[in-house]
mmCIF file of C-alpha atoms in Angstrom:
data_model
loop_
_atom_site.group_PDB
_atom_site.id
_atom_site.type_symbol
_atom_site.label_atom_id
_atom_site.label_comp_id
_atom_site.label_asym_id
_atom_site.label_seq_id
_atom_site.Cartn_x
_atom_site.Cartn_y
_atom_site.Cartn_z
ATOM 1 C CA UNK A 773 32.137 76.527 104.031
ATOM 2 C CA UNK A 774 33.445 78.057 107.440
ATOM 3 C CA UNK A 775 33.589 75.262 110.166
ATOM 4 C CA UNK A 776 35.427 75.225 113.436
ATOM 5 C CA UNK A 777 36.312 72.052 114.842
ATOM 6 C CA UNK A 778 36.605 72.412 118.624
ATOM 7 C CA UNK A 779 40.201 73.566 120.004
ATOM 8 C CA UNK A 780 38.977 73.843 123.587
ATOM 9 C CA UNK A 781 37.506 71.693 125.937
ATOM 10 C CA UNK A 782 35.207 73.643 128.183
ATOM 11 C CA UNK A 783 37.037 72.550 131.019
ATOM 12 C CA UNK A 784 40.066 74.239 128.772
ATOM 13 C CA UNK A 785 38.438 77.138 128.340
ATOM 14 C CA UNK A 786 37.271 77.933 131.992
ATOM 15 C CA UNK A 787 40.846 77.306 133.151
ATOM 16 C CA UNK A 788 41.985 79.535 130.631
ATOM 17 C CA UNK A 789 39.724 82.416 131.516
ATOM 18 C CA UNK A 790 40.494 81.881 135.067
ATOM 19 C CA UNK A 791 43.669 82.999 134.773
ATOM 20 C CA UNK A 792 43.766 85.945 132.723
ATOM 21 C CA UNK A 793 40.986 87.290 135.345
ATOM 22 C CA UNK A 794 43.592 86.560 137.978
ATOM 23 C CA UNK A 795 46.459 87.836 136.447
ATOM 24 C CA UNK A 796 44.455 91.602 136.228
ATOM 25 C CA UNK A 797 42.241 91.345 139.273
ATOM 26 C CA UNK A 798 41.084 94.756 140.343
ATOM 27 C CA UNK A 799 44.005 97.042 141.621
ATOM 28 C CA UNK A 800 46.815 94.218 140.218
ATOM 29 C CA UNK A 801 48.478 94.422 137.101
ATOM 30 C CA UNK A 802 51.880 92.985 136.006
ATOM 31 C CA UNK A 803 55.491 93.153 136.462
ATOM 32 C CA UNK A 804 57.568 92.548 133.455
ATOM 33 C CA UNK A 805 60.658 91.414 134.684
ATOM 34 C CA UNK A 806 61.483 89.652 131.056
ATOM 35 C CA UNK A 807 64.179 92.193 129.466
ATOM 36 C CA UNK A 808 66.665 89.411 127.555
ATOM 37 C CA UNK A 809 70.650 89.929 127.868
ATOM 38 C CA UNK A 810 70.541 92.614 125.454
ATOM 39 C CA UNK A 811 68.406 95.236 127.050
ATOM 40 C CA UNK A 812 70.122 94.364 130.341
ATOM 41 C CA UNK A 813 73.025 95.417 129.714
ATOM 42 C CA UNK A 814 71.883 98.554 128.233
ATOM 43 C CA UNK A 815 69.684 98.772 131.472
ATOM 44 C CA UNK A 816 72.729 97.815 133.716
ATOM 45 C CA UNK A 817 74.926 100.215 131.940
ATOM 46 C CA UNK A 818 72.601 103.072 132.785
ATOM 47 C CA UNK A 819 73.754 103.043 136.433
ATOM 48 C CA UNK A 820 77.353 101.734 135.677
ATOM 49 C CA UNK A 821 76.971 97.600 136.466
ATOM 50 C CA UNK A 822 78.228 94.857 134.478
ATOM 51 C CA UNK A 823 76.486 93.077 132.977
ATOM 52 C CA UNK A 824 76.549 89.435 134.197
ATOM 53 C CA UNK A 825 74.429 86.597 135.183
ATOM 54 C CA UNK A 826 74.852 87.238 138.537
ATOM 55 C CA UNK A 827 74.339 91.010 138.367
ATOM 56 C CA UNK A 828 71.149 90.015 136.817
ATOM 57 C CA UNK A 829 70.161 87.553 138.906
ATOM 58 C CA UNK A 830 70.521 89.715 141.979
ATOM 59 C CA UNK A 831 68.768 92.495 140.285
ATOM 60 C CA UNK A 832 65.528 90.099 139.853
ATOM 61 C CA UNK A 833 66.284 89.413 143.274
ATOM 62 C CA UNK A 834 65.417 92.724 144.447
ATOM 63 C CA UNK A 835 62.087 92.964 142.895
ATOM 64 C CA UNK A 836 60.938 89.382 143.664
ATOM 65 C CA UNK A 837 61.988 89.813 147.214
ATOM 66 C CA UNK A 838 59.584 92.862 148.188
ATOM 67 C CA UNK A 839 57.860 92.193 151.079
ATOM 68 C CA UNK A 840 53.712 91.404 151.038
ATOM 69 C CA UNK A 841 52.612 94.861 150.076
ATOM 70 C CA UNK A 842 53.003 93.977 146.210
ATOM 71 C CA UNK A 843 50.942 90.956 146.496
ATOM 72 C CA UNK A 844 47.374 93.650 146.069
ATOM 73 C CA UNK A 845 49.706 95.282 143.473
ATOM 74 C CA UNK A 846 51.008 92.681 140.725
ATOM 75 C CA UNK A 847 48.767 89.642 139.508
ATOM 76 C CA UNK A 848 51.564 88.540 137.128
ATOM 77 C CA UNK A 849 55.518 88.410 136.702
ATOM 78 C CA UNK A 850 56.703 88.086 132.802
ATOM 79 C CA UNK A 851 60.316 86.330 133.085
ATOM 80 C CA UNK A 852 62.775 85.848 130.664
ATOM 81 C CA UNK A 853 64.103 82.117 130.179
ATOM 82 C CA UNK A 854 67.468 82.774 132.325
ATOM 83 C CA UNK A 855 65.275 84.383 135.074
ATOM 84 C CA UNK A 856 62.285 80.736 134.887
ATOM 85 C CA UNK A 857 65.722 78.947 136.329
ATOM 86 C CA UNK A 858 67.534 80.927 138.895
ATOM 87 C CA UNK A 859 67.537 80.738 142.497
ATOM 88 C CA UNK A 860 67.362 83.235 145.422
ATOM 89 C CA UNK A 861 70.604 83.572 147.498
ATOM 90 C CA UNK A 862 68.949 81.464 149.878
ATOM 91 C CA UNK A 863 68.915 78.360 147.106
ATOM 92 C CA UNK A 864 64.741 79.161 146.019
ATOM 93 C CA UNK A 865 63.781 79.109 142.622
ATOM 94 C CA UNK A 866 62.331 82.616 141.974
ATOM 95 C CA UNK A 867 59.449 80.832 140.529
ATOM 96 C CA UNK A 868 58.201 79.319 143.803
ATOM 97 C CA UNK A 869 58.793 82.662 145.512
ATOM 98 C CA UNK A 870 56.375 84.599 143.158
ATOM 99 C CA UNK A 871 54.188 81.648 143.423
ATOM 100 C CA UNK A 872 53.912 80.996 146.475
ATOM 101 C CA UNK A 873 52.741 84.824 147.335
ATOM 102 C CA UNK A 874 49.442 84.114 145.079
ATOM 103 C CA UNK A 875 51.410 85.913 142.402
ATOM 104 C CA UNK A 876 51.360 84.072 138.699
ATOM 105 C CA UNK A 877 54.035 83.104 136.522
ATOM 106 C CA UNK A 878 54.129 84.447 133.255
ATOM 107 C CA UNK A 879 57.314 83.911 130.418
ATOM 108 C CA UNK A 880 58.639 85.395 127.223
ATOM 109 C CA UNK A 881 58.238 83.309 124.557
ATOM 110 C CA UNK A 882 59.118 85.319 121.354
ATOM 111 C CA UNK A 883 62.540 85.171 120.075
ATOM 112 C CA UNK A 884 62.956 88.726 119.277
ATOM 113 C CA UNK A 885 62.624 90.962 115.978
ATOM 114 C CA UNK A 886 64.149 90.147 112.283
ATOM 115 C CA UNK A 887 63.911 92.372 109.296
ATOM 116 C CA UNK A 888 60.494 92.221 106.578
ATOM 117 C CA UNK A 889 61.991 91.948 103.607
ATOM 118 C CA UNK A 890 60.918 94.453 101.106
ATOM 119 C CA UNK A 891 59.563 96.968 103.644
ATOM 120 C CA UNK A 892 61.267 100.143 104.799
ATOM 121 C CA UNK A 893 62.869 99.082 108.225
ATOM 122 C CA UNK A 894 59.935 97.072 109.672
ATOM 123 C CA UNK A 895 60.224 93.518 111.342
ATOM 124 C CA UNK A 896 58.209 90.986 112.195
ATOM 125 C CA UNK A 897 59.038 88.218 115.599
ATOM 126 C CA UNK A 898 60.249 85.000 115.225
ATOM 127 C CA UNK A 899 60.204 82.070 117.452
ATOM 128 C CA UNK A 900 57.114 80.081 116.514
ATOM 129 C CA UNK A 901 59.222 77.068 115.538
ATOM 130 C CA UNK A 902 59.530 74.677 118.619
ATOM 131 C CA UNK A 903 56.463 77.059 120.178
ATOM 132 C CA UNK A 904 54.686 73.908 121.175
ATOM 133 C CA UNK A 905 57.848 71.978 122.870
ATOM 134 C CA UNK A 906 58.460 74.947 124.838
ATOM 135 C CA UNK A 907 55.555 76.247 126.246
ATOM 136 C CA UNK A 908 54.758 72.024 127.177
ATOM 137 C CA UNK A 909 58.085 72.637 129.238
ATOM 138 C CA UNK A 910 57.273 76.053 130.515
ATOM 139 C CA UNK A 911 54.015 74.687 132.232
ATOM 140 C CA UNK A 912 55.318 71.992 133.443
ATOM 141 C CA UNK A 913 58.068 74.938 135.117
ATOM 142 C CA UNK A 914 55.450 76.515 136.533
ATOM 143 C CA UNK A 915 54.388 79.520 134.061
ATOM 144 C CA UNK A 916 50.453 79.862 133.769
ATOM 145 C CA UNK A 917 51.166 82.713 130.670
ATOM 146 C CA UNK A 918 52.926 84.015 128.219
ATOM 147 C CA UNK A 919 54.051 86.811 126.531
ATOM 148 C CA UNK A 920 54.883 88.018 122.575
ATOM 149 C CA UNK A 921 55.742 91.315 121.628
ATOM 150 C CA UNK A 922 55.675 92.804 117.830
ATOM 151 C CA UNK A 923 57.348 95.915 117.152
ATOM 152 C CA UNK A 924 55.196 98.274 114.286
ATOM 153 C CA UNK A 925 57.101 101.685 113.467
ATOM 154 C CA UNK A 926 55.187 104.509 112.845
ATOM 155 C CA UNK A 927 55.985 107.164 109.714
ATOM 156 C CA UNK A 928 53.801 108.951 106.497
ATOM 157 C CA UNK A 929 54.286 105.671 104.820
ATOM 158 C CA UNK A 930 54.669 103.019 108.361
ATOM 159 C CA UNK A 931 53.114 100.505 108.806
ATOM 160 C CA UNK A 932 52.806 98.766 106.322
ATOM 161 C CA UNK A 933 49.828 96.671 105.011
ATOM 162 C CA UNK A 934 51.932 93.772 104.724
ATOM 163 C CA UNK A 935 54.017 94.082 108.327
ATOM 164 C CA UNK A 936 50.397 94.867 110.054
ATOM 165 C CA UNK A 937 49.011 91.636 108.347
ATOM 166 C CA UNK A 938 52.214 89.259 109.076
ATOM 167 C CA UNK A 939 52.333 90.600 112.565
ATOM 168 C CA UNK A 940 48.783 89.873 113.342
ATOM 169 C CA UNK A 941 48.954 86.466 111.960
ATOM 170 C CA UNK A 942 52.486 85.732 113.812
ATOM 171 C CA UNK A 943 50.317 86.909 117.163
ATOM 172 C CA UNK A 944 47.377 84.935 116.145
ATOM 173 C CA UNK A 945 49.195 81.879 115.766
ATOM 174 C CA UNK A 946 51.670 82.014 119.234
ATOM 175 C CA UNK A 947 48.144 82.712 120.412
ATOM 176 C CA UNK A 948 46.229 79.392 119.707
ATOM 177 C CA UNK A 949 49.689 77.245 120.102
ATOM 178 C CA UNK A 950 49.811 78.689 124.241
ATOM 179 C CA UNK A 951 46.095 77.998 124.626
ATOM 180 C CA UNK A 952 46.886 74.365 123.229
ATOM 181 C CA UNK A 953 48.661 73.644 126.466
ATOM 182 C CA UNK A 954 46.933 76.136 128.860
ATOM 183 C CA UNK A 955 49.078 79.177 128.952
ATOM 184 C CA UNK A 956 47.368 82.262 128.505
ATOM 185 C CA UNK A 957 48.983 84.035 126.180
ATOM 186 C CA UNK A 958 49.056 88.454 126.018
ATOM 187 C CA UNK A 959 49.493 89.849 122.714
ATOM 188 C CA UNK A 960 51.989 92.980 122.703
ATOM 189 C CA UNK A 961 51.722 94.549 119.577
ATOM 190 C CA UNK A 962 53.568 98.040 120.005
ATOM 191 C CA UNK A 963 53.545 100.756 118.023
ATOM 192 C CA UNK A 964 56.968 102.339 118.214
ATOM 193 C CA UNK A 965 56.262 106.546 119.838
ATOM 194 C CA UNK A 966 59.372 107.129 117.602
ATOM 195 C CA UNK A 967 58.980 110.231 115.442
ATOM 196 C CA UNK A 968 57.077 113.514 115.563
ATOM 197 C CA UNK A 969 53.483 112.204 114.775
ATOM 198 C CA UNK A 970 50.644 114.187 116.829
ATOM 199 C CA UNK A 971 48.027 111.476 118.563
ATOM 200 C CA UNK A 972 44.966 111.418 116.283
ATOM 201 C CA UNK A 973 47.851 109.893 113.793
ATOM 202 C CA UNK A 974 48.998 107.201 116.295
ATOM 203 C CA UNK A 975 45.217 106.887 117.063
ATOM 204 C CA UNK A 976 44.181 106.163 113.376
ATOM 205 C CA UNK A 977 47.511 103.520 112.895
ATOM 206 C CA UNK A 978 46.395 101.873 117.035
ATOM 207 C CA UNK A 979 43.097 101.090 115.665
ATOM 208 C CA UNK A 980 43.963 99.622 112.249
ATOM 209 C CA UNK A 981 46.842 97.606 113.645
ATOM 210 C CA UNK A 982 44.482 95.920 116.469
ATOM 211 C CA UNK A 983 41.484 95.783 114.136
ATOM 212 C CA UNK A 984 44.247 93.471 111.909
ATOM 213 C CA UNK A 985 45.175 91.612 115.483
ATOM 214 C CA UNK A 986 41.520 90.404 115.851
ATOM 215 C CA UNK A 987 40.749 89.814 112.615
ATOM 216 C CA UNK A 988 43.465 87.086 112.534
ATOM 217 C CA UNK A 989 42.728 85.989 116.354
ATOM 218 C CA UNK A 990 39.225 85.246 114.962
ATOM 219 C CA UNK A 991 40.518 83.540 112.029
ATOM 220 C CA UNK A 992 42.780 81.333 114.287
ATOM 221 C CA UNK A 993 40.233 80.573 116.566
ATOM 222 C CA UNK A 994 41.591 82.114 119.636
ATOM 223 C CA UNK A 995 39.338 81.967 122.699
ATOM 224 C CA UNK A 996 39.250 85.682 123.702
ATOM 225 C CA UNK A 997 38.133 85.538 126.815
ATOM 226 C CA UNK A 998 41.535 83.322 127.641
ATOM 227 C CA UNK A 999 43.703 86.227 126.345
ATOM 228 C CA UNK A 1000 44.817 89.557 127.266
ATOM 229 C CA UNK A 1001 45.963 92.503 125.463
ATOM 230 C CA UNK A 1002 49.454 94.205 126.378
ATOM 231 C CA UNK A 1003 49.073 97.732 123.541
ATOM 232 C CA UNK A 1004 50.597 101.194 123.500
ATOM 233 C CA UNK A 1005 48.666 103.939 124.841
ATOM 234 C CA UNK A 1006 47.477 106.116 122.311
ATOM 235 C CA UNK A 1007 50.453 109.219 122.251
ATOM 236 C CA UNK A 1008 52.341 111.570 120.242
ATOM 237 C CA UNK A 1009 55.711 110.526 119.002
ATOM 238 C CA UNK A 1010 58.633 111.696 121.209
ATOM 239 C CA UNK A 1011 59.454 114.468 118.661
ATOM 240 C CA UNK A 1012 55.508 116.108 118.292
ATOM 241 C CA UNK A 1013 55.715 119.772 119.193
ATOM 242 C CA UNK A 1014 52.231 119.551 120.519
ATOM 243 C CA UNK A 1015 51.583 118.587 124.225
ATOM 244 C CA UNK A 1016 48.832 116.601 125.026
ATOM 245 C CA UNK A 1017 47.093 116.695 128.205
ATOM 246 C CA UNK A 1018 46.564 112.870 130.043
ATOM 247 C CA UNK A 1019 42.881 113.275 129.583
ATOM 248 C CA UNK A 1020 43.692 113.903 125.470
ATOM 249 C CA UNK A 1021 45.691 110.334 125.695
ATOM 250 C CA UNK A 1022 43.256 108.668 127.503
ATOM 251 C CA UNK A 1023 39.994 110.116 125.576
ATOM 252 C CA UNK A 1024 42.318 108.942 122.124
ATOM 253 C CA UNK A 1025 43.517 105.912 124.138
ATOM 254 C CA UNK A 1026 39.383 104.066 124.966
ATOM 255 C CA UNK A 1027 38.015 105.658 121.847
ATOM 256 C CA UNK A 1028 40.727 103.554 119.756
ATOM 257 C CA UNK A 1029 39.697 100.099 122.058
ATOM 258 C CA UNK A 1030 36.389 100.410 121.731
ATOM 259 C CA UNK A 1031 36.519 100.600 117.823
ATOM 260 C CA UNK A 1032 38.993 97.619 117.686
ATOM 261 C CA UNK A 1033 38.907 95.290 120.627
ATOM 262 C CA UNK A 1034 36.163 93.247 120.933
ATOM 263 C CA UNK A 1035 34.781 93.071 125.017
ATOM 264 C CA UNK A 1036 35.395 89.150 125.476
ATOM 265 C CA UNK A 1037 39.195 90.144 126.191
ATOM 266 C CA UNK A 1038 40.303 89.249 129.476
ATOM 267 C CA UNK A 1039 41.400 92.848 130.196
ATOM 268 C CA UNK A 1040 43.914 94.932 128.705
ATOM 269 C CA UNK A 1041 47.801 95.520 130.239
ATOM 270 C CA UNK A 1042 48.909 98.564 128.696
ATOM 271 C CA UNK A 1043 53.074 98.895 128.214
ATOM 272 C CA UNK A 1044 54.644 102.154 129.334
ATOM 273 C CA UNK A 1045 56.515 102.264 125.784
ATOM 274 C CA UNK A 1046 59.297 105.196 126.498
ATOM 275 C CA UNK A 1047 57.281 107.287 129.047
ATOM 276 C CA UNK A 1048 58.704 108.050 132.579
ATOM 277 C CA UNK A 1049 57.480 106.576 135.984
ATOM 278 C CA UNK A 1050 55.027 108.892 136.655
ATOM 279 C CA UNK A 1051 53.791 109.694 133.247
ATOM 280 C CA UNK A 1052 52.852 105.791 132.450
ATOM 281 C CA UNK A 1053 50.911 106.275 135.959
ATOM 282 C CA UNK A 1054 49.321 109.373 135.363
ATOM 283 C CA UNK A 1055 47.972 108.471 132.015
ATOM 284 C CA UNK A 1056 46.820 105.212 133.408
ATOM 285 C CA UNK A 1057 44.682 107.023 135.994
ATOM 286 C CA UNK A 1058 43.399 109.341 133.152
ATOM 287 C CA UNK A 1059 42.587 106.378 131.164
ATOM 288 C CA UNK A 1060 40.417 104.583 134.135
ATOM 289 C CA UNK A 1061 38.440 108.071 134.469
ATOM 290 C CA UNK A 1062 37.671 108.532 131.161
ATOM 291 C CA UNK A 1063 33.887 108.910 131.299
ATOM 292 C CA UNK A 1064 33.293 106.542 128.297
ATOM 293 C CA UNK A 1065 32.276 102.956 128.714
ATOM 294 C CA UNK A 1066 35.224 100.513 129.292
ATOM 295 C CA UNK A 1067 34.049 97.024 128.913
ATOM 296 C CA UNK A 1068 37.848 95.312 130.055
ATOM 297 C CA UNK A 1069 39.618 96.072 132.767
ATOM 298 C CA UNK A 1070 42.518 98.488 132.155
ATOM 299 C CA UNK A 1071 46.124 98.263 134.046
ATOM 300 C CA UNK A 1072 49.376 98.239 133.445
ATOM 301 C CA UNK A 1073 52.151 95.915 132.514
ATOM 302 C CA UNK A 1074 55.085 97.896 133.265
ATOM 303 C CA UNK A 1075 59.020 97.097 132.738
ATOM 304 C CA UNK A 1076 61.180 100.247 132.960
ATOM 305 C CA UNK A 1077 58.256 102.078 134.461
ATOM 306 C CA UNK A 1078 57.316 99.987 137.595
ATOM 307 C CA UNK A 1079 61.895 99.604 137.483
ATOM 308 C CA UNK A 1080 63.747 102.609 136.765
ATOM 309 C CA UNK A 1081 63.451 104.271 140.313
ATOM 310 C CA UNK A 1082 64.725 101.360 141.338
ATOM 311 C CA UNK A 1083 67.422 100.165 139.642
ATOM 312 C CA UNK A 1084 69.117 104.113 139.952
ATOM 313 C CA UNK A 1085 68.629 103.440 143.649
ATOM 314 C CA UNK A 1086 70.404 99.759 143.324
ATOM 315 C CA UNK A 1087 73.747 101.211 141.569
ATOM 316 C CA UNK A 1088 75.259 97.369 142.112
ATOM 317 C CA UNK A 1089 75.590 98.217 145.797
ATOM 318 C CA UNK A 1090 74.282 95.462 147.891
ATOM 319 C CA UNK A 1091 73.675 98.390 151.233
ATOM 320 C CA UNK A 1092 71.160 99.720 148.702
ATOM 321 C CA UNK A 1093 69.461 97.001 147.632
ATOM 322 C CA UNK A 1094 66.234 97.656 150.771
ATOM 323 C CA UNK A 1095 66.308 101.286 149.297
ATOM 324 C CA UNK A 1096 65.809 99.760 145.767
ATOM 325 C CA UNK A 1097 62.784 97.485 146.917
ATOM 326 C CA UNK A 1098 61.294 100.553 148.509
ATOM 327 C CA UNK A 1099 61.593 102.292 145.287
ATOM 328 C CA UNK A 1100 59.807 98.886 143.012
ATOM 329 C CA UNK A 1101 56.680 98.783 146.066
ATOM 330 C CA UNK A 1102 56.178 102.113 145.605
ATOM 331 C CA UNK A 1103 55.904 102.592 141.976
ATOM 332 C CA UNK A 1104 53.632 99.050 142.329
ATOM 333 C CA UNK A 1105 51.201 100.744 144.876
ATOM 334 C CA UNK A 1106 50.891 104.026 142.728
ATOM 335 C CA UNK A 1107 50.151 101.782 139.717
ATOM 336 C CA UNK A 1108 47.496 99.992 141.758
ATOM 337 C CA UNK A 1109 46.094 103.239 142.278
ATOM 338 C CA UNK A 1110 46.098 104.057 138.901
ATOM 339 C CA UNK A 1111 44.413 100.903 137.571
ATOM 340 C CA UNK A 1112 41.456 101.854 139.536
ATOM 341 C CA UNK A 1113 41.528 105.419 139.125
ATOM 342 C CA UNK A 1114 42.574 106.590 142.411
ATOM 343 C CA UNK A 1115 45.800 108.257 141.723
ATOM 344 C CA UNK A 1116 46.731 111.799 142.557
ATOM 345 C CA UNK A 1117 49.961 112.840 141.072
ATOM 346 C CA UNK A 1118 52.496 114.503 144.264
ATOM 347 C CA UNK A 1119 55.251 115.295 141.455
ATOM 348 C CA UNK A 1120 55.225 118.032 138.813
ATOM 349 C CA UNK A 1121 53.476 116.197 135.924
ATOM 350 C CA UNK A 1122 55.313 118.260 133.369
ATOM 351 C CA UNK A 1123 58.774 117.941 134.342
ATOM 352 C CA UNK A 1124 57.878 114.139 134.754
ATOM 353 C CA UNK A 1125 57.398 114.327 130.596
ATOM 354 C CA UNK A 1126 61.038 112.307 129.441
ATOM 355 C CA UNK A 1127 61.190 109.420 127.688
ATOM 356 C CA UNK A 1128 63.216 106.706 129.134
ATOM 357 C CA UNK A 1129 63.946 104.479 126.113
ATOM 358 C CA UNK A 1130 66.329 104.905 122.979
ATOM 359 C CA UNK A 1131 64.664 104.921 120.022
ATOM 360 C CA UNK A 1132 63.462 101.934 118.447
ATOM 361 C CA UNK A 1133 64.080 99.762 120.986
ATOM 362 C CA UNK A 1134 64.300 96.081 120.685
ATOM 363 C CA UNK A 1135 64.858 93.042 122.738
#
C-alpha cells in the first residue's frame, strides 16, 4: 500500500517555498560562484594567475564586492566550501556581505563525479554520506540552499538507463536530506553538449533524463514547490554542423519542460553549459519569448557566463580589479534582461557562437 508519512511541517514547507521564490524573483537569477580548486585553476590559468587561496579569495572578492546595481540582478550566490569561510580584505565574511544586500546564500554540496561501473564513461556524484551533518552546519553558516550537479554524456548509445536512473535517485535523495533541515536544494542534472548531436536528439535524451528526475523526486517525497531546477538548455552538441537559430533552442528548450517538469517547481535556473556570454543571454531571452505557456519562472544560473568577461579583465592585477566588477554588473544586468525577456543583443550574435568549456568538464 503507498503511504506517506509527513516529512514537512507546514510551517516547513512555507519556509521552504519562500525561499526558492526569493532566490528567482522576477528579473534575479543566480550567481554561481562555487567552481572547487580544480576548475579554478583551470579558470585562473586561462588569464595566467596562480592558483592559490588567496588568488581565489580575491577573485570572489571582486564579484561579491559590486556595488548595489546587482542586488535587482542576482537572488542567489552558490559558494564552494573554501569560499562559506573567507573574509573580505576588510576582515567580513563574504557571507554577511551577500547577505546583508538581501542577496541569499546558497552552497555546493556534492562531492564531485566518480566512474559507473559497467557503463561506457558515465558517472554518477557522490557525497551523500555525512549529507545531513553538513548541511545542519551549513545553515547554521548562513546558507538558505544548496546545490548538486550530475553530469549525463550524450552519444548513439549515452545515457544510459542505468546512469539516468542512479542519477535521479542520487538527486532525489540530496533532495529530501536539504529539505530535512530547510535548505532548498536545486537539482543540476546536465547533459554534457559534447559531441555532434543535432537538438531534437538532445531534446528527446532532456526530457527522458528529467522525466527520470521527477519520477524519483516523487518517489522520495520531495516537496516541489521547495525546489528548483538548474538543467541544460536544449542545444546541439559543440560538433553539430547544423546551426540553430535561439528561437529553435528555446521552442526545443519549453517544449522539453513542459513534457517533463511538473508546474509546482519553484522556477527553473538554467546553466550556461559551454556557451559564451552572450549566447547563454541571448537564448535566455529567446526562451522567455517563446509564445508557449511557461508555468515556472525561467532565469539563469550562470558561472563562466555571468564570469568570463570578467576574470579576462582581472588578469591578477589589482588596478583592474573596478574594470573587472564593471565587466560581472554588466553581464548581471543583461541577464536580468534576459530573464524577463527584454534583451536586445548589441554584439554580432554569430561571432558570439564559441564554447567556453573543455570538453567534459568536471568539478
Amino acid at each position: 500500500m503507498t503511504h506517506q508519512f509527513p516529512t514537512l511541517t507546514e510551517a516547513q514547507k512555507k519556509e521552504l517555498h519562500e525561499t526558492a521564490l526569493r532566490i528567482v524573483a522576477p528579473g534575479k537569477g543566480i550567481l554561481a560562484a562555487d567552481e572547487s580548486v580544480g576548475l579554478m585553476a583551470k579558470r585562473l590559468a586561462q588569464v595566467g594567475v596562480e592558483n592559490t587561496e588567496e588568488n581565489r579569495r580575491q577573485y570572489r572578492q571582486i564579484l561579491f564586492s559590486a556595488d548595489d546595481r546587482i542586488n535587482s540582478c542576482i537572488g542567489g550566490v552558490i559558494f564552494f566550501h573554501e569560499t562559506l569561510y573567507q573574509h573580505s580584505d576588510n576582515g567580513v565574511l563574504f557571507v554577511k556581505m551577500i547577505r546583508d544586500r538581501g542577496i541569499l546564500v546558497g552552497i555546493k554540496v556534492d562531492k564531485g563525479v566518480v566512474p559507473l561501473a559497467g557503463t561506457s564513461g558515465e558517472t554518477t556524484t557522490q557525497g551523500l554520506d555525512g549529507l545531513s551533518e553538513r548541511c545542519a552546519q551549513y545553515r547554521k553558516d548562513g546558507a538558505a540552499f544548496a546545490k548538486w550537479r550530475c553530469v549525463l554524456k550524450l552519444s548513439d548509445t549515452n545515457p544510459s538507463k542505468l546512469a539516468i536512473t542512479e542519477n535521479a535517485n542520487v538527486m532525489a535523495r540530496y533532495s529530501s536530506i536539504c529539505q530535512q533541515h530547510g535548505i532548498v536544494p536545486i537539482i543540476e542534472p546536465e547533459i554534457l553538449p559534447d559531441g555532434d548531436h543535432d537538438l531534437r536528439r538532445c531534446q528527446y535524451v532532456t526530457e527522458k533524463v528529467l522525466a527520470a528526475v521527477y519520477k524519483a523526486m516523487s518517489d522520495h517525497h520531495v516537496y516541489l514547490e521547495g525546489t528548483l531546477l538548474k538543467p541544460n538548455m536544449v542545444t546541439p552538441g559543440h560538433s553539430c554542423p547544423i546551426k540553430y537559430s535561439p528561437e529553435d533552442v528555446a521552442m526545443a528548450t519549453v517544449t522539453a519542460l513542459r513534457r517533463t517538469v511538473p508546474p509546482a517547481v519553484a522556477g527553473v535556473a538554467f546553466l550556461s553549459g559551454g556557451q559564451s556570454e552572450e549566447e547563454a543571454s541571448v537564448h535566455l531571452n529567446a526562451i522567455n519569448n517563446c509564445p508557449l505557456a511557461k508555468p515556472w519562472i525561467l532565469t539563469f544560473s550562470f558561472g563562466r557566463a555571468l564570469q568570463a568577461s570578467a576574470l579576462r579583465a582581472w588578469r591578477g592585477h589589482k588596478e583592474n580589479e573596478k574594470a573587472a566588477t564593471e565587466q560581472f554588473v554588466k553581464r548581471a544586468e543583461i541577464n536580468s534582461l534576459a530573464c524577463r525577456g527584454k534583451y536586445t543583443s548589441s554584439d554580432n550574435y554569430a561571432d558570439s557562437v564559441q564554447g567556453v568549456y573543455g570538453s567534459c568538464h568536471a568539478y
